[in-house]
Structure formats: structure tokens, C-alpha cells
PDB file of C-alpha atoms in Angstrom:
ATOM      1  CA  MET A 118     -59.669 -22.973 -95.405  1.00 56.00           C
ATOM      2  CA  THR A 119     -56.347 -24.097 -96.830  1.00 55.00           C
ATOM      3  CA  ILE A 120     -53.731 -21.510 -97.821  1.00 51.00           C
ATOM      4  CA  ARG A 121     -50.875 -22.477-100.114  1.00 53.00           C
ATOM      5  CA  PRO A 122     -48.386 -20.722-102.371  1.00 53.00           C
ATOM      6  CA  MET A 123     -49.244 -20.727-106.013  1.00 51.00           C
ATOM      7  CA  THR A 124     -47.256 -22.404-108.733  1.00 57.00           C
ATOM      8  CA  LEU A 125     -46.762 -19.417-110.995  1.00 57.00           C
ATOM      9  CA  PRO A 126     -48.647 -19.821-114.258  1.00 61.00           C
ATOM     10  CA  ASN A 127     -46.537 -20.087-117.407  1.00 70.00           C
ATOM     11  CA  ASP A 128     -48.782 -17.499-119.009  1.00 81.00           C
ATOM     12  CA  PRO A 129     -47.744 -13.946-118.045  1.00 88.00           C
ATOM     13  CA  HIS A 130     -51.190 -12.712-119.156  1.00 92.00           C
ATOM     14  CA  LEU A 131     -52.877 -15.021-116.636  1.00 93.00           C
ATOM     15  CA  PHE A 132     -50.521 -13.886-113.875  1.00 91.00           C
ATOM     16  CA  ALA A 133     -51.236 -10.204-114.626  1.00 94.00           C
ATOM     17  CA  THR A 134     -54.983 -10.850-114.835  1.00 96.00           C
ATOM     18  CA  LEU A 135     -55.023 -12.679-111.497  1.00 96.00           C
ATOM     19  CA  GLN A 136     -53.087  -9.837-109.864  1.00 95.00           C
ATOM     20  CA  ALA A 137     -55.630  -7.323-111.198  1.00 97.00           C
ATOM     21  CA  LEU A 138     -58.514  -9.538-110.061  1.00 98.00           C
ATOM     22  CA  ALA A 139     -57.078  -9.959-106.570  1.00 98.00           C
ATOM     23  CA  THR A 140     -56.600  -6.207-106.213  1.00 97.00           C
ATOM     24  CA  VAL A 141     -60.183  -5.456-107.300  1.00 98.00           C
ATOM     25  CA  MET A 142     -61.628  -8.135-105.030  1.00 98.00           C
ATOM     26  CA  GLU A 143     -59.590  -6.994-102.012  1.00 97.00           C
ATOM     27  CA  ARG A 144     -61.023  -3.504-102.455  1.00 97.00           C
ATOM     28  CA  ASN A 145     -64.627  -4.407-103.262  1.00 97.00           C
ATOM     29  CA  ALA A 146     -65.630  -7.873-102.013  1.00 98.00           C
ATOM     30  CA  CYS A 147     -67.170  -8.486 -98.606  1.00 98.00           C
ATOM     31  CA  ASP A 148     -68.384 -12.045 -99.227  1.00 98.00           C
ATOM     32  CA  ASN A 149     -66.647 -15.243-100.285  1.00 98.00           C
ATOM     33  CA  TRP A 150     -65.723 -15.519-103.955  1.00 99.00           C
ATOM     34  CA  TRP A 151     -64.120 -18.205-106.107  1.00 99.00           C
ATOM     35  CA  VAL A 152     -62.257 -18.530-109.385  1.00 98.00           C
ATOM     36  CA  ILE A 153     -63.567 -21.616-111.216  1.00 98.00           C
ATOM     37  CA  GLY A 154     -63.030 -23.128-114.658  1.00 95.00           C
ATOM     38  CA  SER A 155     -59.785 -23.024-116.606  1.00 95.00           C
ATOM     39  CA  ALA A 156     -58.011 -20.481-114.383  1.00 95.00           C
ATOM     40  CA  ALA A 157     -58.764 -22.556-111.269  1.00 96.00           C
ATOM     41  CA  VAL A 158     -57.395 -25.628-113.052  1.00 95.00           C
ATOM     42  CA  ALA A 159     -54.178 -23.716-113.796  1.00 93.00           C
ATOM     43  CA  LEU A 160     -53.952 -22.540-110.168  1.00 93.00           C
ATOM     44  CA  HIS A 161     -54.221 -26.149-108.997  1.00 93.00           C
ATOM     45  CA  GLY A 162     -51.391 -27.128-111.353  1.00 91.00           C
ATOM     46  CA  GLY A 163     -53.516 -28.796-114.047  1.00 92.00           C
ATOM     47  CA  ASP A 164     -53.554 -28.116-117.774  1.00 90.00           C
ATOM     48  CA  PRO A 165     -56.379 -25.677-118.531  1.00 91.00           C
ATOM     49  CA  GLY A 166     -56.053 -25.991-122.293  1.00 87.00           C
ATOM     50  CA  GLN A 167     -57.344 -22.981-124.206  1.00 87.00           C
ATOM     51  CA  MET A 168     -58.187 -20.207-121.733  1.00 89.00           C
ATOM     52  CA  GLY A 169     -60.541 -17.553-123.064  1.00 90.00           C
ATOM     53  CA  ASP A 170     -61.503 -15.973-119.750  1.00 96.00           C
ATOM     54  CA  VAL A 171     -61.278 -16.132-115.969  1.00 98.00           C
ATOM     55  CA  ASP A 172     -64.589 -17.166-114.361  1.00 97.00           C
ATOM     56  CA  VAL A 173     -65.404 -15.764-110.919  1.00 99.00           C
ATOM     57  CA  ILE A 174     -68.410 -16.627-108.743  1.00 99.00           C
ATOM     58  CA  VAL A 175     -69.426 -13.731-106.474  1.00 99.00           C
ATOM     59  CA  SER A 176     -72.387 -12.835-104.265  1.00 98.00           C
ATOM     60  CA  LEU A 177     -75.153 -10.527-105.497  1.00 98.00           C
ATOM     61  CA  GLN A 178     -73.998  -7.860-103.038  1.00 98.00           C
ATOM     62  CA  ASP A 179     -70.394  -8.040-104.223  1.00 98.00           C
ATOM     63  CA  PHE A 180     -71.516  -7.974-107.860  1.00 98.00           C
ATOM     64  CA  SER A 181     -73.304  -4.675-107.204  1.00 97.00           C
ATOM     65  CA  GLU A 182     -70.201  -3.298-105.530  1.00 97.00           C
ATOM     66  CA  LEU A 183     -67.967  -4.405-108.401  1.00 98.00           C
ATOM     67  CA  GLU A 184     -70.383  -2.934-110.933  1.00 95.00           C
ATOM     68  CA  SER A 185     -70.046   0.472-109.287  1.00 96.00           C
ATOM     69  CA  HIS A 186     -66.223   0.396-109.323  1.00 96.00           C
ATOM     70  CA  ILE A 187     -65.120  -1.310-112.541  1.00 97.00           C
ATOM     71  CA  PRO A 188     -66.574  -1.327-116.069  1.00 96.00           C
ATOM     72  CA  LEU A 189     -68.650  -4.485-116.488  1.00 96.00           C
ATOM     73  CA  ALA A 190     -70.429  -5.358-119.729  1.00 93.00           C
ATOM     74  CA  ASP A 191     -73.336  -7.802-119.757  1.00 84.00           C
ATOM     75  CA  THR A 192     -72.567 -10.009-122.760  1.00 73.00           C
ATOM     76  CA  ARG A 193     -74.966 -12.879-122.137  1.00 63.00           C
ATOM     77  CA  GLU A 194     -76.596 -12.703-125.576  1.00 58.00           C
ATOM     78  CA  GLY A 195     -74.468 -15.576-126.859  1.00 51.00           C
ATOM     79  CA  ALA A 196     -74.507 -17.581-123.639  1.00 55.00           C
ATOM     80  CA  GLY A 197     -75.248 -21.273-123.913  1.00 63.00           C
ATOM     81  CA  ALA A 198     -78.434 -22.887-122.717  1.00 80.00           C
ATOM     82  CA  ALA A 199     -76.560 -24.838-120.035  1.00 86.00           C
ATOM     83  CA  PHE A 200     -75.691 -21.883-117.772  1.00 90.00           C
ATOM     84  CA  ARG A 201     -77.303 -18.741-116.461  1.00 91.00           C
ATOM     85  CA  SER A 202     -76.643 -16.118-113.806  1.00 93.00           C
ATOM     86  CA  GLU A 203     -78.821 -13.621-111.986  1.00 94.00           C
ATOM     87  CA  CYS A 204     -76.084 -11.054-112.621  1.00 95.00           C
ATOM     88  CA  PHE A 205     -73.304 -11.342-115.178  1.00 95.00           C
ATOM     89  CA  GLY A 206     -70.567  -8.941-116.183  1.00 96.00           C
ATOM     90  CA  CYS A 207     -67.381  -9.052-118.241  1.00 96.00           C
ATOM     91  CA  TRP A 208     -64.395  -6.978-117.201  1.00 98.00           C
ATOM     92  CA  SER A 209     -62.206  -6.575-120.262  1.00 96.00           C
ATOM     93  CA  GLU A 210     -59.461  -4.294-118.894  1.00 97.00           C
ATOM     94  CA  PRO A 211     -57.129  -7.118-117.752  1.00 97.00           C
ATOM     95  CA  ALA A 212     -55.043  -9.088-120.262  1.00 95.00           C
ATOM     96  CA  ILE A 213     -57.566 -11.954-120.089  1.00 97.00           C
ATOM     97  CA  ARG A 214     -61.284 -11.140-119.857  1.00 97.00           C
ATOM     98  CA  VAL A 215     -62.777 -11.726-116.380  1.00 98.00           C
ATOM     99  CA  GLU A 216     -66.392 -12.914-116.140  1.00 97.00           C
ATOM    100  CA  PHE A 217     -68.188 -12.250-112.842  1.00 98.00           C
ATOM    101  CA  MET A 218     -71.264 -14.363-112.107  1.00 97.00           C
ATOM    102  CA  ALA A 219     -73.697 -13.955-109.213  1.00 97.00           C
ATOM    103  CA  GLY A 220     -76.472 -16.476-108.764  1.00 97.00           C
ATOM    104  CA  PHE A 221     -74.689 -18.834-111.179  1.00 96.00           C
ATOM    105  CA  LYS A 222     -76.752 -21.881-112.179  1.00 96.00           C
ATOM    106  CA  LEU A 223     -76.336 -25.024-114.266  1.00 94.00           C
ATOM    107  CA  ARG A 224     -79.145 -26.642-116.236  1.00 92.00           C
ATOM    108  CA  VAL A 225     -79.691 -30.236-115.118  1.00 90.00           C
ATOM    109  CA  GLY A 226     -82.523 -31.750-117.130  1.00 89.00           C
ATOM    110  CA  ASP A 227     -85.391 -29.279-116.845  1.00 89.00           C
ATOM    111  CA  ASP A 228     -84.105 -27.761-113.594  1.00 93.00           C
ATOM    112  CA  TRP A 229     -81.593 -25.050-112.769  1.00 93.00           C
ATOM    113  CA  GLN A 230     -79.212 -25.947-109.948  1.00 95.00           C
ATOM    114  CA  PRO A 231     -77.000 -23.405-108.197  1.00 96.00           C
ATOM    115  CA  VAL A 232     -73.256 -23.731-108.646  1.00 96.00           C
ATOM    116  CA  GLN A 233     -71.998 -22.612-105.254  1.00 96.00           C
ATOM    117  CA  PRO A 234     -68.681 -24.029-104.044  1.00 98.00           C
ATOM    118  CA  ARG A 235     -68.619 -25.260-100.450  1.00 97.00           C
ATOM    119  CA  THR A 236     -64.843 -25.443-100.056  1.00 98.00           C
ATOM    120  CA  ARG A 237     -62.451 -22.527-100.363  1.00 97.00           C
ATOM    121  CA  GLU A 238     -58.717 -22.648-100.819  1.00 95.00           C
ATOM    122  CA  ALA A 239     -56.616 -19.484-100.786  1.00 94.00           C
ATOM    123  CA  ILE A 240     -53.708 -19.532-103.197  1.00 92.00           C
ATOM    124  CA  THR A 241     -51.112 -16.858-102.583  1.00 90.00           C
ATOM    125  CA  LEU A 242     -50.012 -14.771-105.517  1.00 86.00           C
ATOM    126  CA  ASP A 243     -47.268 -12.414-104.380  1.00 84.00           C
ATOM    127  CA  GLU A 244     -49.000 -10.362-101.658  1.00 88.00           C
ATOM    128  CA  HIS A 245     -52.494 -11.287-102.877  1.00 92.00           C
ATOM    129  CA  LYS A 246     -54.838 -14.242-102.432  1.00 94.00           C
ATOM    130  CA  ILE A 247     -56.940 -15.904-105.113  1.00 96.00           C
ATOM    131  CA  PHE A 248     -59.700 -18.228-103.908  1.00 97.00           C
ATOM    132  CA  VAL A 249     -60.625 -21.488-105.634  1.00 97.00           C
ATOM    133  CA  PRO A 250     -62.640 -24.562-104.666  1.00 98.00           C
ATOM    134  CA  GLU A 251     -60.483 -27.361-103.307  1.00 96.00           C
ATOM    135  CA  ARG A 252     -59.247 -29.718-106.029  1.00 96.00           C
ATOM    136  CA  GLY A 253     -61.825 -32.484-105.434  1.00 96.00           C
ATOM    137  CA  GLU A 254     -64.733 -30.072-105.506  1.00 98.00           C
ATOM    138  CA  LEU A 255     -63.379 -28.338-108.613  1.00 98.00           C
ATOM    139  CA  ILE A 256     -63.176 -31.729-110.352  1.00 97.00           C
ATOM    140  CA  ALA A 257     -66.820 -32.394-109.384  1.00 97.00           C
ATOM    141  CA  ILE A 258     -67.897 -28.960-110.672  1.00 97.00           C
ATOM    142  CA  LEU A 259     -66.102 -29.522-113.978  1.00 96.00           C
ATOM    143  CA  HIS A 260     -67.726 -32.957-114.331  1.00 95.00           C
ATOM    144  CA  SER A 261     -71.161 -31.450-113.634  1.00 95.00           C
ATOM    145  CA  PHE A 262     -70.664 -29.032-116.549  1.00 93.00           C
ATOM    146  CA  GLY A 263     -70.333 -32.074-118.810  1.00 89.00           C
ATOM    147  CA  ARG A 264     -68.605 -30.278-121.679  1.00 91.00           C
ATOM    148  CA  ALA A 265     -65.641 -32.002-123.340  1.00 92.00           C
ATOM    149  CA  LYS A 266     -63.244 -29.179-122.421  1.00 93.00           C
ATOM    150  CA  ASP A 267     -64.287 -29.310-118.751  1.00 93.00           C
ATOM    151  CA  LEU A 268     -63.955 -33.100-118.620  1.00 94.00           C
ATOM    152  CA  ARG A 269     -60.416 -32.811-120.079  1.00 95.00           C
ATOM    153  CA  ARG A 270     -59.537 -30.193-117.462  1.00 95.00           C
ATOM    154  CA  ALA A 271     -60.878 -32.388-114.657  1.00 95.00           C
ATOM    155  CA  THR A 272     -58.794 -35.304-115.924  1.00 95.00           C
ATOM    156  CA  THR A 273     -55.608 -33.217-115.786  1.00 93.00           C
ATOM    157  CA  LEU A 274     -56.355 -32.369-112.142  1.00 93.00           C
ATOM    158  CA  MET A 275     -56.697 -36.022-111.175  1.00 88.00           C
ATOM    159  CA  GLY A 276     -53.041 -36.601-111.969  1.00 76.00           C
ATOM    160  CA  VAL A 277     -51.742 -33.602-109.999  1.00 65.00           C
TER     161      VAL A 277
END
């Protein structure tokens, strides 16, 4: 696992949210976890574009632990047909909403394929660590999502 200092995000709301996330995960997570999506792009130094939330992949066990310690709302009613999770919860206390997903899957044709990063890079944020897939794997994940916003984010990472 690579550990590197973080380029501080320009957005103070993202910085505060990541600090809150790191604190909660340090207290409650036993298994590996990853920030993906727009926040991970920002942590790698890319341009995330519009950031509506911070996406976090966790284990089923850690999801249960988080659910017993922080208020999580299941807001999947409006979720798209391309993604699903065995467990899903939104934590709205931080400045930017945090979405926890356990058993996260992507629809590929008629099948559902797990989205489970294999690489893990720790990015230091003050005294905390935030974990993301390594840049190449994050680019591949974003491409697999196939949405225009994810493809734009992947492109910004290729030039970093």
C-alpha cells in the first residue's frame, strides 16, 4: 500500500467532510474501505467537477458497525438502474453527504458485477488517512461506470 500526503482540496467543505469521515472510520472500521468517485478524483489531484457526495465502499461488517454509531438513511428509492448495493446509507451530518455502500455492484449487460477495488492507497489528511484505489484502478472503475461525468473525471486523472 502506498502512503502519500494529500494535496489539500480547494473546497473547505470537502476537507471538513473527509476529516469527519476519517474520524468515523478510524473508530468503527475493521476492514479495508475506499473512497471512490469524485472525492477520490480530487484526492488524486484531478478535477472532480460537480461533487454532490462522497462515495465510500465498505464491508458488510463495517456497514453494520457504522449503522450503529452514526445516523444513516437508506435513500435508494431514486437510485439508477446501473448500480446497487446490499447495504446503502447516507450520512448527512458532514458538509458534503457521505454515501456508504457495502456489496456495491455495477450492472454490465444483464449481470451484476461487484465493484471491489484491489489496490489501496492511503492519503494523509492532517493526522488521518483516507483510502482510495490507486490512480490507474480508479480510472478503470470510472470508465466501467460509463457515465459522461465519470469519463470526464477519468480523463482529468490521466493528465495528473
